Coordinates of C-alpha atoms in Angstrom, one line a residue:
M1 CA -24.1 49.1 -2.7
K2 CA -23.4 48.4 -6.4
K3 CA -19.8 49.0 -5.7
L4 CA -19.8 46.7 -2.8
L5 CA -21.5 44.0 -4.9
S6 CA -18.9 44.6 -7.6
V7 CA -16.0 44.0 -5.1
L8 CA -17.7 40.9 -3.8
F9 CA -18.2 39.5 -7.2
L10 CA -14.6 40.2 -8.1
S11 CA -13.4 38.6 -5.0
C12 CA -15.4 35.5 -5.6
S13 CA -14.1 35.3 -9.1
L14 CA -10.5 35.5 -7.8
I15 CA -11.1 32.8 -5.1
S16 CA -12.6 30.5 -7.7
Y17 CA -9.7 31.1 -10.2
S18 CA -7.0 30.6 -7.4
K19 CA -8.6 27.0 -6.9
T20 CA -8.4 25.8 -10.4
Q21 CA -5.3 24.4 -11.8
K22 CA -4.7 23.6 -15.7
V23 CA -1.9 21.3 -16.4
D24 CA -0.8 18.7 -19.0
I25 CA -0.8 15.8 -16.6
C26 CA -2.4 15.4 -13.2
V27 CA -0.9 12.7 -11.0
Y28 CA -3.2 11.6 -8.3
G29 CA -1.6 9.9 -5.3
G30 CA 1.9 10.9 -3.8
T31 CA 3.1 7.2 -3.3
A32 CA 6.7 6.5 -4.6
S33 CA 5.2 5.6 -7.8
G34 CA 3.3 9.0 -7.8
V35 CA 6.5 10.9 -7.2
I36 CA 8.4 9.1 -9.9
T37 CA 5.4 9.5 -12.3
A38 CA 5.2 13.3 -11.7
Y39 CA 9.0 13.6 -11.9
S40 CA 9.1 11.7 -15.2
A41 CA 6.3 14.0 -16.7
A42 CA 8.1 17.1 -15.7
Q43 CA 11.5 15.7 -17.2
L44 CA 9.5 15.1 -20.5
G45 CA 8.5 18.9 -20.6
K46 CA 4.9 18.5 -19.5
S47 CA 3.3 20.8 -17.0
V48 CA 2.3 18.5 -14.0
I49 CA 0.6 18.7 -10.6
L50 CA 0.8 15.9 -7.9
I51 CA -2.2 15.5 -5.6
E52 CA -1.5 13.7 -2.4
P53 CA -4.7 13.1 -0.3
G54 CA -2.6 12.7 2.9
K55 CA 0.3 14.8 4.5
Y56 CA 3.2 12.8 3.3
L57 CA 4.8 11.8 0.0
G58 CA 6.4 8.3 -0.7
G59 CA 3.6 6.0 0.5
M60 CA 5.0 2.8 1.9
T61 CA 8.6 3.5 0.7
T62 CA 8.9 6.5 3.1
G63 CA 5.9 5.3 5.4
G64 CA 7.5 2.3 7.1
L65 CA 8.6 -0.2 4.5
G66 CA 12.4 -0.2 5.2
W67 CA 13.0 -3.8 4.0
T68 CA 12.3 -3.6 0.2
D69 CA 10.9 -6.7 -1.5
F70 CA 11.9 -7.1 -5.1
G71 CA 12.5 -10.7 -6.0
N72 CA 15.2 -9.9 -8.5
K73 CA 17.1 -6.5 -8.6
G74 CA 17.9 -7.0 -12.2
V75 CA 14.2 -6.0 -13.2
V76 CA 14.4 -2.6 -11.3
T77 CA 15.2 -0.1 -13.9
G78 CA 15.3 3.6 -14.8
L79 CA 14.2 6.0 -12.0
S80 CA 13.2 3.3 -9.7
K81 CA 16.7 1.9 -9.8
L82 CA 18.2 5.5 -9.3
F83 CA 16.2 5.8 -6.2
Y84 CA 17.8 2.9 -4.6
Q85 CA 21.3 4.0 -5.8
R86 CA 20.8 7.4 -4.2
I87 CA 19.8 5.7 -1.0
G88 CA 23.1 3.9 -1.4
K89 CA 25.1 7.1 -1.5
H90 CA 24.1 7.8 1.9
Y91 CA 26.1 4.9 3.1
D92 CA 28.9 5.0 0.5
K93 CA 27.5 2.0 -1.4
E94 CA 26.5 1.5 -5.1
E95 CA 22.8 0.9 -4.0
Q96 CA 20.8 0.1 -0.8
W97 CA 17.6 -1.8 -0.5
V98 CA 17.1 -1.6 3.3
F99 CA 17.0 1.9 4.9
P100 CA 15.3 3.9 7.5
P101 CA 12.3 5.8 6.5
S102 CA 13.9 9.2 7.0
V103 CA 16.6 8.6 4.4
A104 CA 13.8 7.4 2.0
T105 CA 11.9 10.6 2.6
E106 CA 14.9 12.7 1.9
E107 CA 15.4 11.2 -1.4
I108 CA 11.7 11.0 -2.4
N109 CA 11.6 14.8 -1.6
R110 CA 14.7 15.3 -3.7
F111 CA 12.8 14.2 -6.9
I112 CA 10.0 16.9 -6.2
K113 CA 12.6 19.5 -5.7
D114 CA 14.6 18.7 -8.6
A115 CA 11.8 18.9 -11.1
N116 CA 10.1 21.9 -9.2
I117 CA 6.8 19.9 -9.0
K118 CA 3.8 21.5 -7.7
V119 CA 2.2 19.4 -4.9
V120 CA -1.1 19.8 -3.3
Y121 CA -1.6 18.1 -0.1
Q122 CA -4.6 16.9 1.9
R123 CA -7.0 17.1 -1.1
R124 CA -9.1 14.0 -2.1
V125 CA -11.1 13.4 -5.2
V126 CA -14.9 13.7 -4.8
K127 CA -16.0 14.2 -8.5
V128 CA -14.8 13.7 -11.9
S129 CA -16.0 15.5 -14.9
K130 CA -15.9 13.7 -18.4
S131 CA -16.7 14.5 -21.9
G132 CA -17.4 11.2 -23.5
T133 CA -14.6 8.8 -22.6
A134 CA -12.1 11.6 -21.6
I135 CA -11.7 12.9 -18.1
K136 CA -11.7 16.8 -18.4
S137 CA -11.5 17.9 -14.8
I138 CA -11.4 16.5 -11.2
F139 CA -12.8 18.1 -8.1
L140 CA -11.0 17.6 -4.8
E141 CA -12.2 18.3 -1.3
S142 CA -10.0 19.2 1.8
S143 CA -9.4 16.4 4.3
T144 CA -8.8 19.1 6.9
G145 CA -12.4 20.5 7.2
D146 CA -12.0 23.3 4.4
K147 CA -15.4 23.1 2.5
S148 CA -14.0 24.7 -0.6
L149 CA -13.3 22.4 -3.9
F150 CA -10.1 22.4 -5.7
K151 CA -10.5 21.8 -9.5
V152 CA -7.7 20.4 -11.7
D153 CA -8.2 20.5 -15.5
A154 CA -5.6 18.3 -17.4
K155 CA -5.1 16.5 -20.7
Q156 CA -4.1 13.2 -19.0
F157 CA -4.6 11.7 -15.6
I158 CA -2.6 9.1 -13.7
D159 CA -4.0 7.3 -10.6
C160 CA -1.0 6.3 -8.4
T161 CA -3.0 5.6 -5.2
Y162 CA -3.1 2.3 -3.6
E163 CA -7.0 2.6 -3.4
G164 CA -7.8 3.6 -7.0
D165 CA -10.0 6.4 -6.1
L166 CA -9.6 8.5 -9.2
M167 CA -10.2 5.4 -11.3
A168 CA -13.4 4.6 -9.6
K169 CA -14.6 8.1 -9.6
A170 CA -14.1 8.2 -13.4
G171 CA -16.5 5.2 -13.8
V172 CA -13.9 2.7 -14.7
S173 CA -14.4 -0.9 -14.1
Y174 CA -12.5 -2.5 -11.2
F175 CA -12.2 -5.7 -9.0
Y176 CA -11.8 -6.0 -5.4
G177 CA -11.7 -9.3 -3.3
R178 CA -10.8 -12.7 -4.7
E179 CA -11.8 -14.1 -7.9
D180 CA -13.0 -17.7 -7.8
N181 CA -10.4 -19.9 -9.3
K182 CA -12.5 -20.9 -12.1
D183 CA -13.0 -17.3 -13.2
F184 CA -9.5 -17.2 -14.8
E185 CA -8.6 -20.9 -14.5
E186 CA -6.3 -20.3 -11.6
T187 CA -5.5 -22.5 -8.6
L188 CA -4.3 -20.0 -6.0
S189 CA -7.1 -17.3 -5.9
G190 CA -10.2 -17.5 -3.8
F191 CA -10.5 -19.2 -0.2
Q192 CA -7.4 -21.0 1.0
I193 CA -6.2 -22.6 4.3
R194 CA -2.6 -23.3 4.2
Q195 CA 0.3 -23.7 6.5
H196 CA 1.9 -20.3 6.4
H197 CA 1.4 -17.8 9.5
Q198 CA -0.9 -20.4 10.8
F199 CA -2.1 -21.4 14.4
P200 CA -1.2 -24.7 15.8
D201 CA -3.9 -27.3 16.0
S202 CA -6.4 -27.4 19.0
I203 CA -6.3 -23.5 19.9
D204 CA -9.7 -23.0 21.4
P205 CA -11.6 -20.0 19.9
Y206 CA -14.0 -19.3 22.7
K207 CA -13.9 -16.8 25.6
V208 CA -14.4 -19.7 28.0
K209 CA -12.6 -22.7 26.6
G210 CA -14.9 -25.3 25.4
D211 CA -17.9 -23.2 25.7
P212 CA -19.3 -21.7 22.3
S213 CA -22.0 -20.0 24.3
S214 CA -19.4 -17.6 25.8
G215 CA -18.7 -16.2 22.4
L216 CA -15.6 -16.0 20.3
L217 CA -12.4 -14.2 21.4
W218 CA -11.7 -10.7 19.9
G219 CA -10.6 -11.0 16.2
I220 CA -12.2 -14.3 15.3
S221 CA -14.9 -14.0 12.7
N222 CA -18.1 -16.1 12.7
K223 CA -17.7 -16.7 8.9
Q224 CA -18.1 -20.4 7.7
A225 CA -15.3 -22.0 6.0
A226 CA -15.9 -22.1 2.3
D227 CA -14.7 -24.4 -0.6
T228 CA -11.0 -24.0 -1.5
G229 CA -10.7 -21.5 -4.4
S230 CA -14.2 -20.0 -4.0
G231 CA -14.3 -16.2 -4.6
D232 CA -15.4 -13.7 -2.1
K233 CA -14.8 -10.1 -1.1
S234 CA -12.1 -10.7 1.3
I235 CA -8.8 -8.9 1.1
Q236 CA -5.4 -9.6 2.5
A237 CA -4.8 -8.1 5.8
Y238 CA -3.0 -4.5 6.3
N239 CA -0.7 -3.6 8.9
F240 CA 2.0 -1.0 9.7
R241 CA 5.7 -1.7 8.9
L242 CA 7.5 -0.4 12.0
C243 CA 10.9 1.0 12.5
L244 CA 12.2 0.0 15.9
T245 CA 15.4 0.2 17.6
D246 CA 17.3 -1.4 20.5
D247 CA 19.7 1.4 20.7
P248 CA 19.2 3.2 24.2
A249 CA 20.3 6.7 22.8
I250 CA 17.3 6.7 20.5
K251 CA 14.9 4.3 21.9
R252 CA 11.5 5.2 23.3
D253 CA 9.7 2.6 25.3
F254 CA 6.4 1.2 24.2
E255 CA 3.5 3.1 26.1
R256 CA 0.0 2.3 27.0
P257 CA -2.1 3.8 24.2
E258 CA -5.3 5.7 24.7
G259 CA -8.4 3.3 24.7
Y260 CA -6.1 0.2 25.2
D261 CA -8.2 -3.0 25.5
S262 CA -6.3 -6.1 26.6
T263 CA -9.0 -8.4 25.4
H264 CA -8.0 -7.8 21.7
Y265 CA -4.9 -9.8 22.4
E266 CA -6.1 -12.7 24.6
L267 CA -5.9 -15.0 21.7
F268 CA -2.2 -14.5 21.8
L269 CA -2.2 -16.1 25.3
R270 CA -3.7 -19.2 23.9
V271 CA -1.0 -19.4 21.1
I272 CA 2.0 -19.1 23.5
E273 CA 0.7 -22.1 25.3
K274 CA 1.7 -24.1 22.3
M275 CA 4.5 -22.2 20.8
P276 CA 8.0 -21.4 22.0
P277 CA 8.2 -18.0 23.8
E278 CA 10.4 -16.3 21.3
A279 CA 9.7 -12.8 20.0
K280 CA 10.8 -13.7 16.4
K281 CA 8.0 -16.2 16.2
F282 CA 5.5 -13.3 16.4
L283 CA 7.3 -10.4 14.8
K284 CA 9.6 -10.6 11.6
I285 CA 12.5 -8.6 12.9
D286 CA 15.0 -7.6 10.2
K287 CA 18.0 -5.6 11.2
F288 CA 19.3 -2.8 9.1
D289 CA 22.9 -3.2 8.1
V290 CA 23.3 0.6 8.1
C291 CA 22.0 1.7 11.4
P292 CA 20.9 0.4 14.7
K293 CA 17.2 -0.1 13.6
F294 CA 14.9 -2.8 12.6
D295 CA 12.1 -3.3 10.0
I296 CA 9.2 -5.1 11.7
N297 CA 6.5 -7.1 9.9
N298 CA 4.0 -9.6 10.5
N299 CA 5.0 -13.0 11.3
G300 CA 3.3 -16.2 12.8
P301 CA -0.3 -16.8 13.6
F302 CA -0.9 -13.7 15.7
S303 CA 1.0 -10.6 14.9
T304 CA 0.9 -7.0 13.4
D305 CA -1.6 -8.0 10.6
M306 CA -5.2 -7.1 11.7
I307 CA -6.8 -9.9 9.9
G308 CA -10.3 -9.4 8.6
M309 CA -10.7 -6.0 9.8
N310 CA -10.1 -4.2 6.4
H311 CA -12.7 -5.8 4.0
D312 CA -14.7 -2.7 3.9
Y313 CA -11.8 -0.4 3.0
P314 CA -11.4 -0.6 -0.7
A315 CA -14.9 0.8 -1.5
A316 CA -15.6 2.6 1.7
D317 CA -16.1 6.5 2.0
Y318 CA -13.3 8.6 3.4
E319 CA -14.7 8.7 6.9
T320 CA -15.1 4.8 7.2
R321 CA -11.5 4.5 5.9
E322 CA -10.3 6.9 8.5
K323 CA -12.0 4.8 11.1
I324 CA -10.3 1.6 9.8
W325 CA -6.9 3.2 9.6
N326 CA -7.2 4.5 13.2
D327 CA -8.4 1.1 14.4
H328 CA -5.0 -0.4 12.8
V329 CA -3.1 2.3 14.6
S330 CA -4.7 1.4 18.1
Y331 CA -4.4 -2.3 17.4
T332 CA -0.7 -1.9 16.7
K333 CA 0.2 0.2 19.7
G334 CA -1.8 -2.0 21.9
L335 CA -0.2 -5.1 20.6
L336 CA 3.3 -3.8 21.3
Y337 CA 2.4 -2.7 24.8
F338 CA 0.6 -6.1 25.5
F339 CA 3.5 -8.0 24.3
S340 CA 6.0 -5.9 26.5
H341 CA 3.8 -5.3 29.7
D342 CA 1.0 -7.7 30.3
E343 CA 2.1 -10.0 33.1
R344 CA 0.3 -13.0 31.5
V345 CA 3.0 -12.9 28.9
P346 CA 5.9 -14.9 30.2
Q347 CA 8.7 -12.7 31.6
K348 CA 11.3 -14.1 29.2
L349 CA 9.1 -13.0 26.3
R350 CA 8.3 -9.6 27.7
E351 CA 12.0 -8.9 28.0
Q352 CA 12.6 -9.6 24.4
F353 CA 9.9 -7.4 23.3
N354 CA 11.0 -4.7 25.8
A355 CA 14.4 -4.6 24.2
L356 CA 12.9 -2.9 21.4
G357 CA 11.2 0.5 21.2
W358 CA 10.2 3.3 18.8
A359 CA 13.0 5.0 17.1
K360 CA 12.8 8.6 18.4
D361 CA 14.6 10.0 15.2
E362 CA 12.0 8.5 12.8
F363 CA 8.4 10.0 12.0
V364 CA 9.2 12.8 14.4
D365 CA 6.0 14.6 13.6
N366 CA 3.8 11.5 14.0
D367 CA 4.5 10.3 17.3
N368 CA 7.4 8.1 16.0
F369 CA 4.7 5.9 14.3
P370 CA 4.6 5.0 10.6
T371 CA 2.8 7.5 8.3
Q372 CA 1.4 4.9 5.8
L373 CA -1.0 1.9 6.5
Y374 CA 0.1 -1.0 4.4
I375 CA -2.8 -1.1 1.7
R376 CA -1.6 -4.4 0.3
E377 CA -4.5 -4.7 -1.9
A378 CA -7.7 -2.6 -2.5
R379 CA -9.3 -1.9 -5.9
R380 CA -7.7 -3.4 -8.9
L381 CA -8.4 -2.1 -12.4
D382 CA -10.5 -4.2 -14.6
G383 CA -8.6 -3.1 -17.8
E384 CA -7.8 -3.9 -21.4
Y385 CA -5.9 -6.9 -20.1
V386 CA -5.9 -8.8 -16.8
M387 CA -2.6 -10.2 -15.4
T388 CA -3.3 -13.6 -13.8
Q389 CA -1.4 -16.5 -12.2
H390 CA -0.7 -17.8 -15.7
N391 CA 1.4 -14.6 -16.4
C392 CA 3.3 -14.9 -13.1
Q393 CA 4.3 -18.6 -13.8
G394 CA 5.2 -18.0 -17.5
K395 CA 2.3 -20.0 -18.9
K396 CA 1.2 -16.9 -20.8
V397 CA 3.7 -14.1 -21.8
V398 CA 2.5 -10.6 -23.1
D399 CA 4.4 -8.8 -25.9
D400 CA 3.7 -5.3 -24.6
G401 CA 5.6 -5.4 -21.4
I402 CA 6.4 -2.0 -19.7
G403 CA 8.0 -3.4 -16.6
M404 CA 9.0 -6.6 -15.0
A405 CA 7.7 -8.3 -11.9
A406 CA 9.8 -11.1 -10.1
Y407 CA 8.4 -11.5 -6.5
G408 CA 6.5 -14.7 -5.6
M409 CA 2.7 -14.7 -5.4
D410 CA 2.3 -13.5 -2.0
S411 CA -1.1 -12.9 -0.1
H412 CA -1.3 -12.4 3.6
N413 CA -4.2 -14.0 5.4
C414 CA -7.5 -12.7 4.8
N415 CA -9.9 -14.2 7.6
R416 CA -9.4 -15.6 11.0
L417 CA -12.2 -18.1 11.7
V418 CA -13.3 -21.5 13.4
V419 CA -12.5 -24.6 11.5
N420 CA -13.3 -27.9 13.2
G421 CA -13.6 -26.2 16.6
M422 CA -10.1 -24.6 16.2
V423 CA -8.9 -21.2 15.3
K424 CA -7.4 -21.0 11.9
N425 CA -6.1 -18.1 9.6
E426 CA -7.1 -18.2 6.1
G427 CA -5.9 -16.7 2.8
D428 CA -2.1 -16.9 3.2
V429 CA -0.6 -17.9 -0.1
Q430 CA 3.2 -18.0 -0.8
V431 CA 4.1 -19.5 -4.2
G432 CA 7.4 -18.5 -6.1
G433 CA 9.9 -20.4 -8.1
F434 CA 9.2 -18.6 -11.3
S435 CA 11.3 -16.3 -13.6
P436 CA 10.7 -12.5 -13.8
Y437 CA 7.8 -11.8 -16.3
P438 CA 6.6 -8.7 -18.2
I439 CA 3.6 -6.5 -17.0
S440 CA 1.3 -5.6 -20.0
Y441 CA 0.8 -1.9 -20.9
R442 CA -2.8 -2.8 -21.4
S443 CA -3.1 -3.8 -17.6
I444 CA -2.5 -0.2 -16.8
T445 CA -5.0 1.2 -19.4
P446 CA -8.8 1.2 -18.6
K447 CA -11.1 -0.3 -21.5
K448 CA -11.2 2.2 -24.2
T449 CA -14.9 2.3 -24.0
E450 CA -14.6 3.6 -20.5
C451 CA -11.7 6.0 -20.3
T452 CA -9.2 7.2 -22.8
N453 CA -6.9 9.6 -20.8
L454 CA -6.4 7.6 -17.7
L455 CA -3.4 5.4 -16.7
V456 CA -3.3 3.2 -13.5
P457 CA 0.2 2.1 -12.7
V458 CA -0.4 1.0 -9.0
C459 CA -3.9 -0.7 -8.9
V460 CA -2.9 -2.8 -12.0
S461 CA -5.5 -4.9 -13.8
S462 CA -4.9 -8.2 -12.3
T463 CA -6.4 -10.9 -10.3
H464 CA -6.0 -11.1 -6.5
I465 CA -3.2 -13.7 -6.6
A466 CA -1.2 -12.1 -9.6
Y467 CA -1.4 -8.6 -7.7
G468 CA 0.2 -10.4 -4.7
S469 CA 3.3 -10.8 -7.0
I470 CA 3.1 -7.3 -8.8
R471 CA 2.4 -5.2 -5.8
M472 CA 6.0 -4.3 -5.0
E473 CA 7.2 -0.6 -4.5
P474 CA 10.1 -0.9 -7.0
V475 CA 7.7 -2.3 -9.6
F476 CA 5.2 0.5 -9.0
M477 CA 7.8 3.1 -9.6
V478 CA 8.9 1.5 -12.9
L479 CA 5.2 1.3 -14.0
G480 CA 4.8 5.0 -13.1
Q481 CA 7.6 6.0 -15.1
S482 CA 6.3 4.0 -18.1
A483 CA 2.7 5.6 -17.5
A484 CA 4.4 9.1 -17.5
V485 CA 6.0 8.4 -20.9
A486 CA 2.8 7.0 -22.3
A487 CA 0.8 10.0 -21.1
S488 CA 3.2 12.4 -22.6
L489 CA 3.1 10.6 -26.0
A490 CA -0.8 10.6 -25.9
I491 CA -0.6 14.4 -25.5
D492 CA 1.9 14.8 -28.3
K493 CA 0.0 12.6 -30.6
N494 CA -3.5 13.7 -29.5
V495 CA -4.6 10.1 -29.3
A496 CA -6.1 7.8 -26.5
V497 CA -3.8 6.1 -24.2
Q498 CA -4.8 2.8 -25.6
K499 CA -3.5 3.8 -29.1
I500 CA 0.1 4.4 -27.9
D501 CA 2.6 2.2 -29.5
V502 CA 4.3 0.4 -26.6
A503 CA 7.6 0.0 -28.6
E504 CA 7.9 3.7 -28.5
I505 CA 7.6 3.8 -24.9
K506 CA 10.3 1.0 -24.7
N507 CA 12.6 2.9 -27.1
I508 CA 12.4 6.1 -25.1
L509 CA 13.1 4.4 -21.8
L510 CA 15.9 2.4 -23.4
K511 CA 17.7 5.2 -24.7
N512 CA 17.2 7.7 -21.9
P513 CA 16.3 5.6 -18.8
L514 CA 16.7 8.6 -16.3
L515 CA 14.8 11.0 -18.7
E516 CA 17.7 13.5 -18.4

């Protein structure tokens, strides 16, 4: 018996040890930013582990976003630029900014292979252990049903998720929703009803036209319109960026999805009574110049954005998030089936939608459907410095920039509601016309009183409207590389990340932008 107990004890000890990893730098989140961050840390000679809560690496860059938004290519530097140059080599070009997801996946995985990075999939943070202001360990549960915990001990942690879960579990302050304009003396945050992606006037919101007692059509909120600029917990809509084709050799027709409910799309029938029956009015259809495929995004008043259905997502538990994600999958598949098959849609319009279909050679292990929900905005760090509309428009310029942003301030709609008896979308803001601007190092560092060994290069410290400009994949990669350099310096100098001299980060990246 004693021998048996001894064997069991030894076995348990081995199991416990096998599920603990000690490294210099732990990168949480296998987005494109996370991959570049982990690669950078490895190139700098640090031991690193990359934790990806899902099954796939690359986030939106590999998960459906084939049409890269950048604003100004000149601000894309270092390894981020290298990624787009490597994509270009697939097509004998110097660089390439539009591409199918399969090619992006190949190049993202190349970074992992080249640096021999250890990747742990389908593990998500449930607990953070700190000593004072320093994270010592994180504990990760399985998303597949395994009840065991995986522990990572590290000197530095970098949260590269779209959700900021490690940041939140570490007790770091964050924002979500929209600031009131007066909070940071802005003009574009908060409640906004504008002209972009908007319904024509006089679209009736009720199930029975003119009869409020019949209830609202699906997708319309009973929220009341608020004062322009007033803050709330609304966030801009999520969707899936789709890779479709019109090539018969690889085209798979849209099919009726399980659980399909046509009532979710009846508002569309009201819209086409007052808008031209053209597919491009309801889908943003951008053709790739390198293959017979299209990047599909939201367009118009009723499209792939599932407006108002994601407000609980940022702070939700994992189960609730999974439901929201799956609801977006069902909505998207149902939308395309409705567009292309419902006989109430004019035949001419149905034919236009039916000309497109899923690309059978993309997302081959995921039913040809994108692998990443477009989390345009979730939590945002409340850090040492908050980027605002004033930074975007050049009215305030930081002197500790570690990357540049150049895209316009871009928020998709946040709510769909009734205004003066008509359906209106609310929250879409598109304001540009300004020069590239620096993003502060302090905007990726938590307050030093809260955490001294964590960096957050994706959920950047910013207001809702400033984040709408910063939130581009090339920018996230640039910030991730800078974060890896900062974390490495913090280890070498044994100091808090807030104590790093930004000039030293810049000097390293200027002399060796690819960290070779």
